[in-house]
Tab-separated table of C-alpha atoms and ligand atoms in Angstrom:
chain	number	residue	atom	x	y	z
A	1	UNK	CA	48.412	207.190	84.142
A	2	UNK	CA	51.071	205.450	83.111
A	3	UNK	CA	53.909	203.852	85.462
A	4	UNK	CA	57.512	205.320	84.691
A	5	UNK	CA	58.504	201.601	85.039
A	6	UNK	CA	56.816	200.378	81.741
A	7	UNK	CA	52.892	197.737	82.899
A	8	UNK	CA	54.219	194.876	80.564
A	9	UNK	CA	54.935	192.949	84.353
A	10	UNK	CA	51.920	192.936	86.723
A	11	UNK	CA	54.464	191.952	89.260
A	12	UNK	CA	53.531	191.171	92.582
A	13	UNK	CA	54.223	193.953	95.375
A	14	UNK	CA	56.830	192.529	96.909
A	15	UNK	CA	61.189	195.034	97.311
A	16	UNK	CA	63.379	192.447	97.463
A	17	UNK	CA	66.451	193.829	99.773
A	18	UNK	CA	68.745	191.186	100.187
A	19	UNK	CA	69.397	187.119	100.024
A	20	UNK	CA	71.841	184.728	100.958
A	21	UNK	CA	71.408	181.588	99.671
A	22	UNK	CA	67.883	180.521	98.144
A	23	UNK	CA	66.806	183.123	101.112
A	24	UNK	CA	65.584	186.653	100.508
A	25	UNK	CA	65.082	189.543	102.167
A	26	UNK	CA	62.333	192.440	101.805
A	27	UNK	CA	63.201	196.263	102.934
A	28	UNK	CA	60.858	195.918	105.567
A	29	UNK	CA	62.371	192.529	106.914
A	30	UNK	CA	60.179	189.100	105.765
A	31	UNK	CA	61.752	186.020	104.302
A	32	UNK	CA	60.823	184.378	101.394
A	33	UNK	CA	62.548	181.068	100.684
A	34	UNK	CA	62.598	181.769	96.775
A	35	UNK	CA	61.886	178.893	94.335
A	36	UNK	CA	61.973	180.867	91.385
A	37	UNK	CA	65.516	182.045	91.649
A	38	UNK	CA	64.292	184.852	88.897
A	39	UNK	CA	62.457	182.478	86.564
A	40	UNK	CA	65.193	179.330	86.831
A	41	UNK	CA	68.300	182.105	86.584
A	42	UNK	CA	70.455	182.656	90.336
A	43	UNK	CA	71.426	179.436	89.601
A	44	UNK	CA	73.732	179.886	92.816
A	45	UNK	CA	71.710	182.304	95.012
A	46	UNK	CA	71.651	184.998	97.056
A	47	UNK	CA	75.276	186.583	98.090
A	48	UNK	CA	77.243	183.271	96.764
A	49	UNK	CA	80.761	184.885	97.545
A	50	UNK	CA	82.779	183.057	94.864
A	51	UNK	CA	81.055	184.509	91.837
A	52	UNK	CA	79.839	188.258	93.499
A	53	UNK	CA	83.463	188.346	94.725
A	54	UNK	CA	84.367	187.553	91.256
A	55	UNK	CA	81.865	190.459	89.896
A	56	UNK	CA	83.705	193.490	91.876
A	57	UNK	CA	87.189	192.159	91.277
A	58	UNK	CA	86.195	192.394	87.516
A	59	UNK	CA	84.155	195.441	87.677
A	60	UNK	CA	87.377	196.961	88.914
A	61	UNK	CA	89.321	196.752	86.358
A	62	UNK	CA	87.268	196.307	83.198
A	63	UNK	CA	83.663	195.996	82.746
A	64	UNK	CA	83.384	196.180	78.636
A	65	UNK	CA	85.376	196.246	76.061
A	66	UNK	CA	84.018	195.528	72.528
A	67	UNK	CA	84.404	192.805	70.444
A	68	UNK	CA	86.833	194.658	69.496
A	69	UNK	CA	89.647	193.001	70.897
A	70	UNK	CA	90.288	189.838	72.411
A	71	UNK	CA	88.845	188.908	75.907
A	72	UNK	CA	90.653	186.354	77.980
A	73	UNK	CA	87.345	185.676	79.891
A	74	UNK	CA	85.498	185.070	76.646
A	75	UNK	CA	88.006	182.857	75.681
A	76	UNK	CA	88.352	180.671	78.825
A	77	UNK	CA	84.819	180.447	78.884
A	78	UNK	CA	83.946	179.426	75.490
A	79	UNK	CA	87.899	176.814	75.801
A	80	UNK	CA	85.377	175.275	79.779
A	81	UNK	CA	82.236	175.210	77.556
A	82	UNK	CA	83.767	173.083	74.450
A	83	UNK	CA	85.327	170.737	76.525
A	84	UNK	CA	81.900	170.225	79.317
A	85	UNK	CA	79.927	169.469	75.809
A	86	UNK	CA	79.767	168.026	72.428
A	87	UNK	CA	80.471	172.412	71.590
A	88	UNK	CA	83.227	173.241	68.751
A	89	UNK	CA	83.037	176.921	69.291
A	90	UNK	CA	80.854	179.075	71.653
A	91	UNK	CA	79.066	183.154	70.354
A	92	UNK	CA	78.540	184.840	73.299
A	93	UNK	CA	74.790	186.663	74.063
A	94	UNK	CA	73.030	188.975	76.506
A	95	UNK	CA	69.636	186.659	76.750
A	96	UNK	CA	67.643	183.319	76.061
A	97	UNK	CA	65.908	184.807	73.185
A	98	UNK	CA	69.379	186.662	71.191
A	99	UNK	CA	70.856	183.307	71.440
A	100	UNK	CA	67.899	181.950	69.843
A	101	UNK	CA	67.914	184.299	67.264
A	102	UNK	CA	71.943	183.781	67.015
A	103	UNK	CA	70.956	179.610	67.109
A	104	UNK	CA	68.614	180.130	64.057
A	105	UNK	CA	70.388	182.492	62.035
A	106	UNK	CA	73.127	179.724	63.165
A	107	UNK	CA	70.751	177.196	61.080
A	108	UNK	CA	69.852	178.769	57.790
A	109	UNK	CA	73.133	179.970	57.781
A	110	UNK	CA	74.496	176.976	57.127
A	111	UNK	CA	71.842	175.002	55.250
A	112	UNK	CA	72.644	178.426	52.921
A	113	UNK	CA	76.553	177.793	52.710
A	114	UNK	CA	76.246	174.071	52.358
A	115	UNK	CA	74.155	174.543	49.274
A	116	UNK	CA	71.127	173.899	50.121
A	117	UNK	CA	69.790	177.515	50.749
A	118	UNK	CA	65.458	176.563	50.018
A	119	UNK	CA	66.391	175.290	53.159
A	120	UNK	CA	65.553	177.663	56.286
A	121	UNK	CA	62.035	176.568	57.821
A	122	UNK	CA	62.459	175.119	61.311
A	123	UNK	CA	60.123	172.956	63.178
A	124	UNK	CA	59.414	173.609	66.315
A	125	UNK	CA	56.975	172.160	69.529
A	126	UNK	CA	53.539	173.093	70.280
A	127	UNK	CA	54.073	174.264	74.222
A	128	UNK	CA	57.313	175.861	73.393
A	129	UNK	CA	58.037	179.406	74.639
A	130	UNK	CA	61.417	180.712	72.501
A	131	UNK	CA	61.159	184.084	73.606
A	132	UNK	CA	60.070	187.259	72.543
A	133	UNK	CA	61.999	188.900	69.978
A	134	UNK	CA	59.614	189.006	66.986
A	135	UNK	CA	60.640	185.707	64.943
A	136	UNK	CA	61.553	183.758	68.604
A	137	UNK	CA	58.311	184.532	69.457
A	138	UNK	CA	57.275	183.237	66.182
A	139	UNK	CA	59.135	180.098	67.250
A	140	UNK	CA	57.184	180.162	70.056
A	141	UNK	CA	54.488	179.591	67.922
A	142	UNK	CA	51.663	180.780	70.697
A	143	UNK	CA	48.693	182.718	70.343
A	144	UNK	CA	48.607	184.609	73.088
A	145	UNK	CA	51.968	185.979	72.805
A	146	UNK	CA	51.693	186.239	69.266
A	147	UNK	CA	48.216	188.991	69.096
A	148	UNK	CA	48.464	192.216	68.297
A	149	UNK	CA	51.805	191.900	66.960
A	150	UNK	CA	51.154	192.324	63.129
A	151	UNK	CA	52.325	189.039	60.306
A	152	UNK	CA	53.704	186.323	62.132
A	153	UNK	CA	57.817	185.808	61.295
A	154	UNK	CA	57.553	183.013	58.161
A	155	UNK	CA	59.888	180.023	58.294
A	156	UNK	CA	58.449	178.134	61.731
A	157	UNK	CA	56.398	174.588	61.539
A	158	UNK	CA	54.425	173.298	64.804
A	159	UNK	CA	53.943	169.720	65.725
A	160	UNK	CA	52.482	168.384	69.184
A	161	UNK	CA	55.958	167.316	71.100
A	162	UNK	CA	56.143	164.778	72.032
A	163	UNK	CA	55.037	162.879	68.795
A	164	UNK	CA	57.374	161.669	66.063
A	165	UNK	CA	54.858	160.670	63.378
A	166	UNK	CA	53.791	164.499	63.414
A	167	UNK	CA	57.809	165.693	62.869
A	168	UNK	CA	58.231	163.104	60.227
A	169	UNK	CA	55.261	165.083	58.530
A	170	UNK	CA	56.283	168.360	58.880
A	171	UNK	CA	60.141	167.708	57.436
A	172	UNK	CA	59.592	169.905	53.835
A	173	UNK	CA	61.662	170.544	51.399
A	174	UNK	CA	62.042	173.349	52.810
A	175	UNK	CA	63.109	172.277	56.470
A	176	UNK	CA	66.495	173.533	58.040
A	177	UNK	CA	66.059	172.373	60.921
A	178	UNK	CA	64.218	171.232	64.504
A	179	UNK	CA	64.077	172.976	67.571
A	180	UNK	CA	63.055	172.035	70.943
A	181	UNK	CA	63.487	172.920	74.341
A	182	UNK	CA	64.791	168.953	76.162
A	183	UNK	CA	62.283	170.416	78.937
A	184	UNK	CA	59.937	172.812	78.278
A	185	UNK	CA	59.095	175.701	80.933
A	186	UNK	CA	57.560	178.546	80.517
A	187	UNK	CA	54.684	176.194	78.392
A	188	UNK	CA	54.099	173.994	81.875
A	189	UNK	CA	57.431	171.804	82.959
A	190	UNK	CA	56.682	168.576	79.925
A	191	UNK	CA	60.364	166.872	79.766
A	192	UNK	CA	60.563	165.893	76.474
A	193	UNK	CA	60.785	161.925	76.252
A	194	UNK	CA	64.515	160.605	76.342
A	195	UNK	CA	63.630	158.282	73.432
A	196	UNK	CA	61.733	160.828	71.904
A	197	UNK	CA	65.055	163.307	71.848
A	198	UNK	CA	67.297	159.924	70.411
A	199	UNK	CA	64.300	159.351	67.301
A	200	UNK	CA	64.754	163.441	66.034
A	201	UNK	CA	68.566	163.288	65.804
A	202	UNK	CA	67.780	159.631	64.005
A	203	UNK	CA	65.288	161.789	61.824
A	204	UNK	CA	68.108	164.626	62.197
A	205	UNK	CA	70.937	162.814	60.587
A	206	UNK	CA	68.077	160.930	57.963
A	207	UNK	CA	66.891	164.328	56.464
A	208	UNK	CA	71.295	165.181	56.030
A	209	UNK	CA	69.311	168.459	58.891
A	210	UNK	CA	69.929	169.879	62.298
A	211	UNK	CA	69.056	169.266	65.568
A	212	UNK	CA	68.782	173.007	67.850
A	213	UNK	CA	67.494	173.095	71.583
A	214	UNK	CA	67.115	174.801	74.055
A	215	UNK	CA	68.379	174.990	76.897
A	216	UNK	CA	67.860	177.969	77.860
A	217	UNK	CA	65.859	177.187	81.674
A	218	UNK	CA	66.515	173.464	81.325
A	219	UNK	CA	69.928	173.605	81.232
A	220	UNK	CA	73.596	174.929	82.344
A	221	UNK	CA	72.563	172.454	85.163
A	222	UNK	CA	69.074	172.535	86.954
A	223	UNK	CA	68.246	169.211	84.585
A	224	UNK	CA	71.655	167.656	87.549
A	225	UNK	CA	73.358	167.460	84.662
A	226	UNK	CA	75.611	170.777	82.868
A	227	UNK	CA	72.405	170.226	79.693
A	228	UNK	CA	69.530	168.559	80.307
A	229	UNK	CA	69.699	166.509	76.835
A	230	UNK	CA	72.924	164.320	78.452
A	231	UNK	CA	70.625	162.255	80.141
A	232	UNK	CA	69.387	161.003	76.429
A	233	UNK	CA	72.557	160.559	75.275
A	234	UNK	CA	72.493	162.643	71.982
A	235	UNK	CA	73.021	165.370	71.088
A	236	UNK	CA	72.315	168.751	68.712
A	237	UNK	CA	74.777	170.623	66.449
A	238	UNK	CA	73.723	174.172	67.702
A	239	UNK	CA	71.988	174.846	71.502
A	240	UNK	CA	71.272	178.284	73.104
A	241	UNK	CA	71.819	178.650	76.891
A	242	UNK	CA	70.829	181.722	79.655
A	243	UNK	CA	69.089	182.190	82.329
A	244	UNK	CA	71.948	180.613	85.016
A	245	UNK	CA	74.639	180.585	83.232
A	246	UNK	CA	76.280	183.913	84.857
A	247	UNK	CA	73.924	183.323	87.988
A	248	UNK	CA	72.001	186.260	86.740
A	249	UNK	CA	74.267	188.478	85.451
A	250	UNK	CA	73.217	188.894	81.984
A	251	UNK	CA	74.550	186.427	80.250
A	252	UNK	CA	73.496	183.940	76.455
A	253	UNK	CA	75.308	181.113	74.504
A	254	UNK	CA	75.523	180.277	70.691
A	255	UNK	CA	77.617	176.278	71.374
A	256	UNK	CA	77.548	174.821	68.328
A	257	UNK	CA	79.231	171.410	66.676
A	258	UNK	CA	82.661	172.985	64.018
A	259	UNK	CA	79.981	172.363	60.852
A	260	UNK	CA	77.475	174.614	62.534
A	261	UNK	CA	80.141	176.937	63.573
A	262	UNK	CA	81.950	177.912	60.708
A	263	UNK	CA	79.446	179.716	59.282
A	264	UNK	CA	79.243	182.118	61.243
A	265	UNK	CA	82.225	184.474	59.930
A	266	UNK	CA	83.080	187.431	61.121
A	267	UNK	CA	80.505	189.774	59.760
A	268	UNK	CA	78.005	187.511	59.506
A	269	UNK	CA	77.065	187.430	63.839
A	270	UNK	CA	77.738	190.659	66.300
A	271	UNK	CA	76.381	192.138	69.302
A	272	UNK	CA	77.622	194.910	71.270
A	273	UNK	CA	77.673	193.673	75.641
A	274	UNK	CA	77.972	190.229	73.974
A	275	UNK	CA	81.214	188.713	75.560
A	276	UNK	CA	81.926	191.214	78.019
A	277	UNK	CA	84.916	190.879	80.225
A	278	UNK	CA	82.376	190.676	83.332
A	279	UNK	CA	79.792	188.715	82.222
A	280	UNK	CA	82.954	186.175	82.004
A	281	UNK	CA	83.802	186.700	84.459
A	282	UNK	CA	80.463	185.849	86.114
A	283	UNK	CA	80.253	183.110	84.130
A	284	UNK	CA	83.588	181.597	84.915
A	285	UNK	CA	82.624	181.665	88.580
A	286	UNK	CA	79.313	180.021	88.338
A	287	UNK	CA	81.284	177.171	85.885
A	288	UNK	CA	83.931	176.766	88.867
A	289	UNK	CA	80.814	175.835	91.156
A	290	UNK	CA	79.217	173.303	88.686
A	291	UNK	CA	81.956	171.827	87.857
A	292	UNK	CA	83.069	171.434	90.912
A	293	UNK	CA	83.348	167.118	91.809
A	294	UNK	CA	79.860	166.812	92.859
A	295	UNK	CA	78.281	169.237	92.617
A	296	UNK	CA	75.625	168.293	89.829
A	297	UNK	CA	75.496	165.281	91.395
A	298	UNK	CA	74.186	166.355	94.891
A	299	UNK	CA	71.848	168.882	92.875
A	300	UNK	CA	70.180	164.994	91.491
A	301	UNK	CA	70.595	163.731	95.125
A	302	UNK	CA	68.586	166.912	96.001
A	303	UNK	CA	66.099	167.058	92.957
A	304	UNK	CA	65.357	163.274	93.540
A	305	UNK	CA	63.634	163.968	97.228
A	306	UNK	CA	62.026	166.728	96.451
A	307	UNK	CA	60.907	164.755	93.500
A	308	UNK	CA	59.570	162.461	96.310
A	309	UNK	CA	58.506	164.237	99.187
A	310	UNK	CA	56.005	166.349	96.018
A	311	UNK	CA	55.225	163.127	95.063
A	312	UNK	CA	54.066	162.172	97.799
A	313	UNK	CA	52.676	166.153	98.983
A	314	UNK	CA	50.887	165.262	95.770
A	315	UNK	CA	49.185	161.612	96.778
A	316	UNK	CA	47.684	163.964	100.228
A	317	UNK	CA	45.799	166.518	98.324
A	318	UNK	CA	44.799	165.444	95.609
A	319	UNK	CA	41.971	168.290	94.899
A	320	UNK	CA	44.920	170.833	95.357
A	321	UNK	CA	47.307	169.128	93.070
A	322	UNK	CA	47.084	166.416	90.506
A	323	UNK	CA	50.621	165.377	89.389
A	324	UNK	CA	53.747	166.063	89.199
A	325	UNK	CA	56.505	167.062	86.719
A	326	UNK	CA	59.774	167.977	84.761
A	327	UNK	CA	63.159	167.019	86.215
A	328	UNK	CA	65.778	167.120	88.115
A	329	UNK	CA	65.449	171.380	89.625
A	330	UNK	CA	62.881	171.976	87.424
A	331	UNK	CA	60.067	171.056	89.045
A	332	UNK	CA	55.689	171.486	88.026
A	333	UNK	CA	53.287	170.798	90.175
A	334	UNK	CA	49.757	170.878	87.514
A	335	UNK	CA	47.297	171.762	90.080
A	336	UNK	CA	43.073	171.151	89.849
A	337	UNK	CA	42.832	174.777	91.261
A	338	UNK	CA	43.545	178.063	89.428
A	339	UNK	CA	47.760	177.339	89.788
A	340	UNK	CA	47.514	180.977	90.679
A	341	UNK	CA	45.773	180.002	94.166
A	342	UNK	CA	48.178	178.087	95.267
A	343	UNK	CA	51.087	179.673	94.057
A	344	UNK	CA	49.474	183.331	96.036
A	345	UNK	CA	48.897	180.162	99.400
A	346	UNK	CA	53.049	179.678	98.775
A	347	UNK	CA	53.966	182.503	98.927
A	348	UNK	CA	51.592	184.126	101.666
A	349	UNK	CA	53.718	181.042	103.494
A	350	UNK	CA	57.182	182.942	103.499
A	351	UNK	CA	57.309	180.495	99.698
A	352	UNK	CA	57.799	182.384	96.497
A	353	UNK	CA	57.314	180.462	93.186
A	354	UNK	CA	56.056	180.524	89.242
A	355	UNK	CA	53.349	179.738	87.146
A	356	UNK	CA	54.233	177.953	84.111
A	357	UNK	CA	50.903	177.238	81.334
A	358	UNK	CA	48.429	174.218	81.261
A	359	UNK	CA	47.717	175.494	84.869
A	360	UNK	CA	51.150	174.389	85.850
A	361	UNK	CA	52.849	175.775	89.753
A	362	UNK	CA	57.143	175.883	88.905
A	363	UNK	CA	59.720	175.702	91.574
A	364	UNK	CA	62.770	176.570	90.363
A	365	UNK	CA	64.994	177.114	93.188
A	366	UNK	CA	68.806	177.594	93.487
A	367	UNK	CA	71.370	174.722	92.749
A	368	UNK	CA	72.905	175.471	95.718
A	369	UNK	CA	69.164	174.704	97.929
A	370	UNK	CA	70.029	172.663	101.287
A	371	UNK	CA	68.144	169.112	102.846
A	372	UNK	CA	66.965	172.143	105.314
A	373	UNK	CA	65.304	174.648	102.330
A	374	UNK	CA	64.296	172.216	101.145
A	375	UNK	CA	62.367	170.661	104.048
A	376	UNK	CA	60.200	173.724	104.570
A	377	UNK	CA	58.992	174.448	101.013
A	378	UNK	CA	57.897	171.369	100.947
A	379	UNK	CA	55.927	172.393	104.903
A	380	UNK	CA	55.270	175.938	103.288
A	381	UNK	CA	53.225	174.435	99.909
A	382	UNK	CA	51.777	171.998	102.620
A	383	UNK	CA	49.735	174.644	104.623
A	384	UNK	CA	49.644	175.926	101.215
A	385	UNK	CA	47.522	173.317	99.996
A	386	UNK	CA	45.746	172.946	102.844
A	387	UNK	CA	44.637	176.514	102.312
A	388	UNK	CA	42.738	175.778	98.298
A	389	UNK	CA	41.752	172.920	99.744
A	390	UNK	CA	37.910	173.379	97.553
A	391	UNK	CA	37.229	172.461	100.991
A	392	UNK	CA	38.081	174.915	103.409
A	393	UNK	CA	37.110	177.159	101.032
A	394	UNK	CA	34.198	176.300	101.217
A	395	UNK	CA	34.699	176.583	105.229
A	396	UNK	CA	35.637	179.549	104.997
A	397	UNK	CA	33.144	180.715	103.440
A	398	UNK	CA	30.795	179.795	105.703
B	1	PLP	C1	63.587	182.432	78.906
B	1	PLP	C2	63.631	181.471	77.857
B	1	PLP	C3	63.237	182.143	76.961
B	1	PLP	C4	64.338	183.685	76.821
B	1	PLP	O1	64.719	183.988	77.095
B	1	PLP	P1	64.936	185.842	77.193
B	1	PLP	O2	66.393	185.875	78.302
B	1	PLP	O3	63.830	186.324	78.647
B	1	PLP	O4	65.231	185.887	76.215
B	1	PLP	C5	63.648	181.276	75.129
B	1	PLP	N1	64.093	179.998	75.658
B	1	PLP	C6	63.600	179.621	76.742
B	1	PLP	C7	63.642	177.468	77.007
B	1	PLP	C8	63.352	179.494	78.012
B	1	PLP	O5	62.670	179.851	79.149
């Protein structure tokens, strides 16, 4: 018989009762170091007093009022995001896929309203992940996710990642813009070359098309900057954020330059839940922490140290780990053994991680991890790698 909870996930048999910082504790008292952070989402870790306090205080006042009224928490959050980024205006919604839908709608509407209605197509990249709605499945373009869901939504073209010639070849009279993750997450923790991002900006300017960025996973501090594209020195025209934006409370956002945002006029786009007082109180609390002087520099410092330790580990276990990739605290171990094998061994050692495409094991810890947490994670991974050594397997099998 089918479980009452629809079985769309193969869940690990772990029940977490509570957490603190980067640690989660099961109902039966086992402690796990959370280097998955609820898929790069619990950015401030667990039981962060400032976030918990902000949510509790707002919940006791008013949770939801709809977007038919002014929401000061949303106005303040939008002003802060505008001040910290390229954007002039922000739309709040509830998830990454919904933010990406809003971004693509904004791109199409901009073209339509500026006399180029034939330009509706968006160039996307191989290895991308943009979400699970029908249109974002099509933007993702991965056969594994599309299979069985009928005709692909039209309007998305795919080219190889980090390949400028392919991008130029794909631009046609129907192209509205380009959509890229500055660091591909689900696809295998692959960063775009900074020079590639700069070339995308230039080609968009050359053709008068829009540059859209999906920073749902790599944004909100994870790269060591507030948004990952900031490392490249260029700016998109429109961008999505979600995952870590409210520290685990569901929220998405579309950030846009005025030239794009002004086309989403009243009645053209909407959401019932998006930008509620509660969600925005959570996101404002997250921003309070992330915008504190030194916070992002500290993320960068911890990330570089972790990267160095992981590189050493990979060199120690070349028959288990081929190499390290990623940016900031979105790190991937390209595996030689199946990534699920290393993941299971790590879980057995008390370390939670996430698999990604291209046989990569993804590490996306809370941004508040301590040096001691990192040292423990490396020790756990070392023991996990020992278990996964092909030679260890052969000895065990005898
Ligand atoms: C997770 C993710 C999404 C989808 O976000 P949901 O909140 O699951 O809809 C979109 N883009 C990227 C880059 C993501 O990592």
